[in-house]
Coordinates of C-alpha atoms in Angstrom, one line a residue:
M1474 CA 4.9 30.1 0.9
N1475 CA 5.9 27.3 -1.3
P1476 CA 3.9 23.7 -1.1
E1477 CA 6.8 21.9 0.9
T1478 CA 6.8 24.4 3.6
G1479 CA 3.4 24.3 3.9
M1480 CA 3.2 20.5 4.0
R1481 CA 5.9 20.2 6.4
A1482 CA 4.1 22.9 8.8
I1483 CA 1.4 20.6 8.8
D1484 CA 3.5 17.6 9.7
W1485 CA 4.9 19.8 12.4
L1486 CA 1.8 20.5 13.7
Y1487 CA 0.8 16.8 14.0
E1488 CA 4.1 15.7 15.2
N1489 CA 3.8 17.9 18.4
T1490 CA 0.5 17.7 19.5
E1491 CA 0.9 13.7 19.5
G1492 CA -0.1 12.2 22.6
F1493 CA -2.2 15.8 23.7
P1494 CA -5.6 16.3 24.0
E1495 CA -5.7 19.0 21.2
N1496 CA -8.5 17.8 19.1
P1497 CA -9.4 18.9 16.2
L1498 CA -6.3 20.9 15.2
I1499 CA -6.9 23.9 13.4
V1500 CA -5.1 25.8 10.6
S1501 CA -5.6 29.4 9.3
F1502 CA -4.8 30.4 6.1
F1503 CA -3.9 34.5 6.5
G1504 CA -2.2 37.3 4.5
G1505 CA -1.7 39.3 2.8
E1506 CA -4.6 37.4 0.4
P1507 CA -4.6 33.8 0.9
L1508 CA -6.5 33.2 -2.2
L1509 CA -3.9 34.5 -4.5
H1510 CA -2.0 31.3 -3.7
F1511 CA -5.3 29.0 -3.9
P1512 CA -3.6 26.1 -5.8
V1513 CA -1.4 25.6 -2.6
L1514 CA -4.0 25.9 -0.2
R1515 CA -6.1 23.0 -1.7
Q1516 CA -3.1 21.1 -1.5
L1517 CA -2.6 21.5 1.9
V1518 CA -6.0 20.9 2.9
E1519 CA -5.9 17.9 0.6
Y1520 CA -2.5 17.0 2.1
S1521 CA -4.1 17.1 5.7
K1522 CA -6.1 14.4 5.2
P1523 CA -4.2 10.8 5.6
L1524 CA -2.5 13.1 8.3
Q1525 CA -6.2 13.4 10.2
E1526 CA -6.5 9.3 9.8
R1527 CA -3.2 8.6 10.9
Y1528 CA -2.8 10.7 14.1
G1529 CA -6.7 10.1 15.0
K1530 CA -7.1 14.0 15.0
K1531 CA -9.3 16.2 13.1
M1532 CA -7.9 19.2 11.3
I1533 CA -10.5 22.2 10.4
F1534 CA -8.9 25.2 8.2
S1535 CA -10.5 28.6 8.1
V1536 CA -9.2 31.9 5.7
T1537 CA -9.5 35.3 6.0
T1538 CA -10.1 36.9 2.3
N1539 CA -10.8 40.2 1.3
G1540 CA -13.3 38.8 -1.4
T1541 CA -11.9 40.4 -4.2
L1542 CA -11.0 36.8 -6.1
L1543 CA -13.9 34.3 -4.7
D1544 CA -15.2 32.2 -7.3
E1545 CA -17.6 29.2 -7.5
E1546 CA -14.5 26.6 -7.7
M1547 CA -13.2 28.0 -4.4
L1548 CA -17.1 28.0 -2.8
D1549 CA -17.2 24.5 -3.7
F1550 CA -13.8 23.5 -2.1
F1551 CA -14.7 25.4 1.1
E1552 CA -18.1 23.9 1.2
E1553 CA -16.6 20.2 0.4
H1554 CA -14.0 20.5 3.2
N1555 CA -16.2 22.6 5.6
I1556 CA -13.6 25.4 5.3
S1557 CA -14.5 28.5 7.6
V1558 CA -14.1 32.3 5.8
L1559 CA -13.9 35.5 7.2
F1560 CA -14.6 38.2 5.1
S1561 CA -12.8 41.2 5.5
I1562 CA -14.3 44.5 4.6
D1563 CA -14.8 48.3 6.3
G1564 CA -18.0 49.2 5.4
D1565 CA -20.0 51.1 2.3
R1566 CA -18.1 51.8 -0.7
E1567 CA -16.7 55.4 0.6
T1568 CA -15.4 53.3 3.8
N1569 CA -13.8 50.3 1.9
D1570 CA -12.2 52.1 -1.0
R1571 CA -10.5 54.6 1.8
F1572 CA -7.6 51.9 2.2
R1573 CA -8.8 48.8 0.0
T1574 CA -8.0 49.1 -3.6
Y1575 CA -6.4 47.6 -6.6
K1576 CA -3.2 48.1 -7.4
N1577 CA -4.0 50.9 -10.0
G1578 CA -6.4 52.6 -7.7
S1579 CA -9.6 51.7 -9.0
S1580 CA -12.2 49.9 -6.9
P1581 CA -12.8 46.0 -6.1
F1582 CA -16.0 47.2 -4.4
D1583 CA -18.5 46.4 -7.0
A1584 CA -16.7 42.9 -6.9
I1585 CA -16.5 42.3 -3.4
C1586 CA -20.3 42.6 -2.7
D1587 CA -21.3 40.3 -5.7
N1588 CA -18.5 38.1 -4.0
A1589 CA -20.0 38.7 -0.9
A1590 CA -23.7 37.4 -1.6
H1591 CA -22.2 34.0 -3.5
L1592 CA -20.5 33.6 -0.6
L1593 CA -23.6 34.3 2.2
E1594 CA -26.0 32.0 0.1
R1595 CA -23.7 29.3 0.5
F1596 CA -22.0 30.1 4.2
P1597 CA -25.0 32.7 5.8
N1598 CA -23.0 32.4 9.0
V1599 CA -19.8 34.1 7.5
A1600 CA -18.4 37.0 9.8
A1601 CA -17.5 40.3 8.4
R1602 CA -14.1 41.7 9.6
M1603 CA -14.5 45.5 9.9
T1604 CA -11.0 47.3 10.5
V1605 CA -11.7 50.6 12.9
T1606 CA -9.2 53.1 12.3
K1607 CA -9.6 56.7 13.3
E1608 CA -10.7 57.6 9.5
N1609 CA -14.2 55.4 9.6
I1610 CA -15.0 56.0 13.3
P1611 CA -17.9 58.7 12.2
S1612 CA -19.4 55.8 10.1
L1613 CA -19.0 53.0 11.9
A1614 CA -22.7 52.6 13.1
S1615 CA -23.7 53.3 9.5
N1616 CA -21.4 50.9 8.1
I1617 CA -22.3 48.1 10.7
R1618 CA -26.2 48.8 9.5
F1619 CA -24.9 48.9 5.7
L1620 CA -23.4 45.2 6.4
N1621 CA -25.9 43.8 7.9
E1622 CA -29.2 45.5 5.6
E1623 CA -27.4 45.8 2.3
L1624 CA -25.2 43.0 2.2
G1625 CA -27.1 40.5 4.7
F1626 CA -24.0 39.7 7.2
R1627 CA -25.8 38.8 10.6
F1628 CA -22.1 38.1 12.1
I1629 CA -20.2 41.7 12.0
S1630 CA -16.7 41.7 13.9
P1631 CA -14.9 45.6 14.2
C1632 CA -11.5 45.1 15.1
T1633 CA -10.1 48.7 16.2
A1634 CA -6.6 49.6 15.2
L1635 CA -6.2 51.3 18.5
E1636 CA -2.5 52.7 17.6
L1637 CA -4.1 55.0 15.2
I1638 CA -6.8 56.1 17.7
D1639 CA -4.6 59.1 19.4
D1640 CA -6.7 61.7 20.2
H1641 CA -9.9 62.4 22.9
E1642 CA -12.8 63.3 20.3
S1643 CA -11.9 60.2 18.3
W1644 CA -12.6 58.0 21.5
K1645 CA -15.4 60.3 22.2
A1646 CA -16.8 59.8 18.8
F1647 CA -16.2 56.0 19.0
D1648 CA -18.0 55.7 22.1
L1649 CA -21.1 57.1 20.7
Q1650 CA -20.8 54.8 17.8
C1651 CA -20.4 51.6 19.4
R1652 CA -23.3 52.7 21.7
S1653 CA -25.4 53.5 18.5
A1654 CA -24.5 49.9 17.0
A1655 CA -25.7 48.4 20.3
R1656 CA -29.1 50.1 20.3
Y1657 CA -29.2 48.6 16.5
V1658 CA -28.5 45.6 17.8
I1659 CA -31.3 46.0 20.4
E1660 CA -33.7 47.6 17.9
K1661 CA -33.3 44.3 15.2
A1662 CA -33.8 42.1 18.8
H1663 CA -37.7 43.4 19.2
M1664 CA -38.4 42.1 16.1
N1665 CA -36.9 38.9 16.8
D1666 CA -33.9 39.4 14.7
Y1667 CA -30.6 39.6 16.0
V1668 CA -27.2 41.2 14.2
H1669 CA -24.2 39.5 16.4
L1670 CA -21.3 42.4 16.9
H1671 CA -18.3 40.5 18.0
F1672 CA -17.7 42.6 20.8
L1673 CA -20.9 42.7 22.4
D1674 CA -21.3 39.0 22.0
N1675 CA -18.0 38.0 23.1
G1676 CA -18.4 40.4 26.1
I1677 CA -22.0 39.6 27.2
E1678 CA -20.9 35.8 27.4
Q1679 CA -17.6 36.9 29.4
I1680 CA -19.4 38.7 31.8
T1681 CA -22.5 36.4 32.1
S1682 CA -20.3 33.6 33.0
G1683 CA -18.2 35.3 35.7
H1684 CA -14.9 33.9 34.2
D1685 CA -12.2 36.3 34.5
V1686 CA -10.4 36.5 31.7
D1687 CA -6.5 35.4 32.4
V1688 CA -4.8 36.0 28.6
A1689 CA -6.2 38.3 25.9
C1690 CA -5.6 35.4 23.0
G1691 CA -2.8 32.1 22.9
A1692 CA 0.0 33.4 21.3
G1693 CA 2.9 31.7 22.0
K1694 CA 0.5 29.3 24.2
T1695 CA -2.2 27.4 22.4
F1696 CA -1.3 29.3 18.9
V1697 CA 1.6 30.3 16.7
G1698 CA 2.1 32.0 13.3
V1699 CA 4.4 30.5 10.5
D1700 CA 6.0 32.7 7.7
V1701 CA 6.4 31.8 4.3
E1702 CA 9.6 30.3 5.0
G1703 CA 8.7 28.3 7.8
N1704 CA 9.7 30.3 10.9
I1705 CA 7.8 29.9 14.1
Y1706 CA 6.5 33.2 15.7
P1707 CA 4.2 33.4 18.9
C1708 CA 1.2 34.5 16.4
H1709 CA 0.6 36.1 13.1
R1710 CA 1.2 39.3 14.3
F1711 CA 4.6 38.8 15.4
V1712 CA 5.6 37.8 12.0
S1713 CA 5.2 41.8 10.9
Y1714 CA 5.3 43.5 14.0
S1715 CA 8.4 42.5 15.4
G1716 CA 10.2 44.4 13.2
S1717 CA 13.9 44.6 14.4
D1718 CA 13.4 42.1 17.3
R1719 CA 12.4 39.7 14.4
T1720 CA 15.3 37.4 15.3
K1721 CA 14.4 37.8 19.3
F1722 CA 10.9 36.7 19.0
R1723 CA 11.5 33.8 16.5
L1724 CA 10.7 30.5 18.3
G1725 CA 12.0 28.2 15.5
S1726 CA 11.0 26.7 12.5
V1727 CA 9.2 23.7 11.3
F1728 CA 11.7 22.3 10.0
E1729 CA 14.3 22.2 13.5
G1730 CA 11.3 22.9 15.9
I1731 CA 10.7 25.1 18.6
D1732 CA 13.2 26.5 21.4
P1733 CA 11.4 25.8 24.5
V1734 CA 13.6 28.7 26.4
K1735 CA 12.0 31.3 23.8
T1736 CA 8.6 30.4 24.6
L1737 CA 9.0 30.7 28.4
P1738 CA 7.8 34.4 28.3
F1739 CA 4.9 33.5 26.3
R1740 CA 3.9 30.8 28.0
R1741 CA 4.2 32.1 31.5
Y1742 CA 2.6 35.0 30.7
D1743 CA -0.9 36.0 32.1
R1744 CA -3.0 39.1 33.4
H1745 CA -0.7 39.0 36.3
H1746 CA 2.1 40.3 34.4
I1747 CA 0.9 42.9 33.1
L1748 CA 2.0 46.4 33.7
G1749 CA -1.1 48.7 33.5
C1750 CA -2.7 51.2 31.0
Y1751 CA -3.5 54.3 32.6
T1752 CA -4.0 53.2 36.1
R1753 CA -3.1 49.4 37.7
C1754 CA -5.3 46.7 36.5
N1755 CA -6.6 46.8 40.3
E1756 CA -8.0 50.1 39.6
C1757 CA -9.6 49.7 36.3
P1758 CA -13.5 49.1 35.9
A1759 CA -12.5 46.5 33.4
E1760 CA -10.2 44.6 35.3
K1761 CA -12.2 41.4 34.8
F1762 CA -13.1 42.2 31.5
C1763 CA -9.7 42.8 29.8
A1764 CA -6.6 40.7 29.7
G1765 CA -4.0 43.5 28.2
G1766 CA -4.9 43.4 24.5
C1767 CA -2.7 42.3 22.0
I1768 CA 1.0 41.7 23.2
A1769 CA 2.4 42.2 19.2
L1770 CA 1.1 45.6 18.7
H1771 CA 2.2 46.5 22.4
Q1772 CA 5.7 45.2 21.4
E1773 CA 5.5 46.7 18.2
I1774 CA 4.7 50.3 19.8
N1775 CA 5.9 50.2 23.6
G1776 CA 8.8 47.6 22.6
L1777 CA 7.6 45.3 25.8
F1778 CA 4.5 42.9 24.9
T1779 CA 3.5 43.5 29.1
M1780 CA 3.2 47.0 28.7
P1781 CA -0.9 47.7 27.0
L1782 CA -1.4 50.8 25.1
L1783 CA -2.6 53.4 26.9
Q1784 CA -5.7 53.3 24.3
Q1785 CA -6.3 49.7 25.8
Q1786 CA -7.9 50.9 28.6
K1787 CA -9.9 53.3 26.8
L1788 CA -11.5 50.8 24.6
M1789 CA -12.2 48.1 27.1
N1790 CA -14.1 50.5 29.4
I1791 CA -16.2 51.5 26.8
W1792 CA -16.9 48.0 25.5
H1793 CA -17.5 47.1 29.1
S1794 CA -19.9 49.8 29.8
I1795 CA -21.5 49.0 26.9
C1796 CA -22.0 45.2 27.4
L1797 CA -23.6 45.7 31.0
E1798 CA -26.3 48.1 29.6
T1799 CA -27.0 45.8 26.6
I1800 CA -27.8 43.5 29.3
D1801 CA -29.6 45.6 31.4
C1802 CA -31.7 46.7 28.5
F1803 CA -32.5 43.2 27.3
K1804 CA -33.5 42.2 30.8
Q1805 CA -35.8 45.2 31.4
T1806 CA -37.9 44.0 28.3
G1807 CA -37.8 40.6 29.0
R1808 CA -35.5 39.2 26.4
Y1809 CA -33.1 38.4 28.4
D1810 CA -32.9 34.4 27.8
F1811 CA -33.3 35.4 23.6
L1812 CA -30.1 37.5 23.9
M1813 CA -28.4 34.4 25.6
E1814 CA -29.7 31.9 23.0
Q1815 CA -28.6 34.0 20.1
I1816 CA -24.9 34.5 21.9
R1817 CA -24.5 30.8 22.1
M1818 CA -24.7 30.6 18.2
K1819 CA -22.2 32.4 17.6
P1820 CA -19.6 31.3 15.1
K1821 CA -16.2 30.0 15.7
S1822 CA -15.1 32.8 13.1
F1823 CA -16.1 35.0 16.0
M1824 CA -12.4 36.1 17.2
P1825 CA -11.7 36.5 21.0
L1826 CA -12.4 40.1 22.5
N1827 CA -8.9 41.2 22.8
D1828 CA -8.1 40.4 19.3

């Protein structure tokens, strides 16, 4: 993205929230690898400063990075401007190197670990984002331990590539690994330490609040994705997932504005429009826990964003069951208040349960 398009995107966001209560406004730098273009990132953050005063609204920034390019200059800038960081790392060397290597095939792992250490010294609440695929399911729990014990991450967000997990044995292994990870959280809690796993923190908070989830995310409602040319899509995933339907899901651009007619399906969408997975939603144990999952992924795989992947029900039932059992365990050991206190500490960089 060139600076002019980025600046226009920030202008557009301010102009289209003027008179509305949203404050602060949030801009996330996402890729690819945003730090490949750090000078533009810096320019856009600095460009926003006078606009924040003019419009009377704060703008906060976040960046998702694989950590290979982090340096002290960047860390200084993040600290100065209170930019939150989400660190993409899948686990130990073997796991991370499976899909994350340099272009020449060499391993970036040592550099990543060094940069993670520097980052956590400055920002101890940074979350590690793990991508869970079929290949690394068997080491999921041990990789969570590695990220916590060896690298020092206290906030860990396993994000499941649902479309890649398509057989019973993988789901059985996933269930066992997630339960093992929950036991690790419980073990640490007994030592007055707590490891924040996003599916546990968000899931337990959701269950204990008694609040039914209406939508899995705010795609096309409360947030949008802007591509490098300034085109606006319902979210960052629709930028790449819309495929042959790219024109259909283009809502407009930061230069010409949004077509309100194209936003209607997203503004109207909620859990009542979900077509169901294996069963109808009202027959599912996780009915009040799930709001259908990622609509961009559903569009890519099923060709219909209201039709969740079959894997969605498996995922939500596993996590729902684990959250209930974890709550019960903390109650039985008299540590429930400790659990709730820790969950309230989770950072804003922790993503929604269904992301």
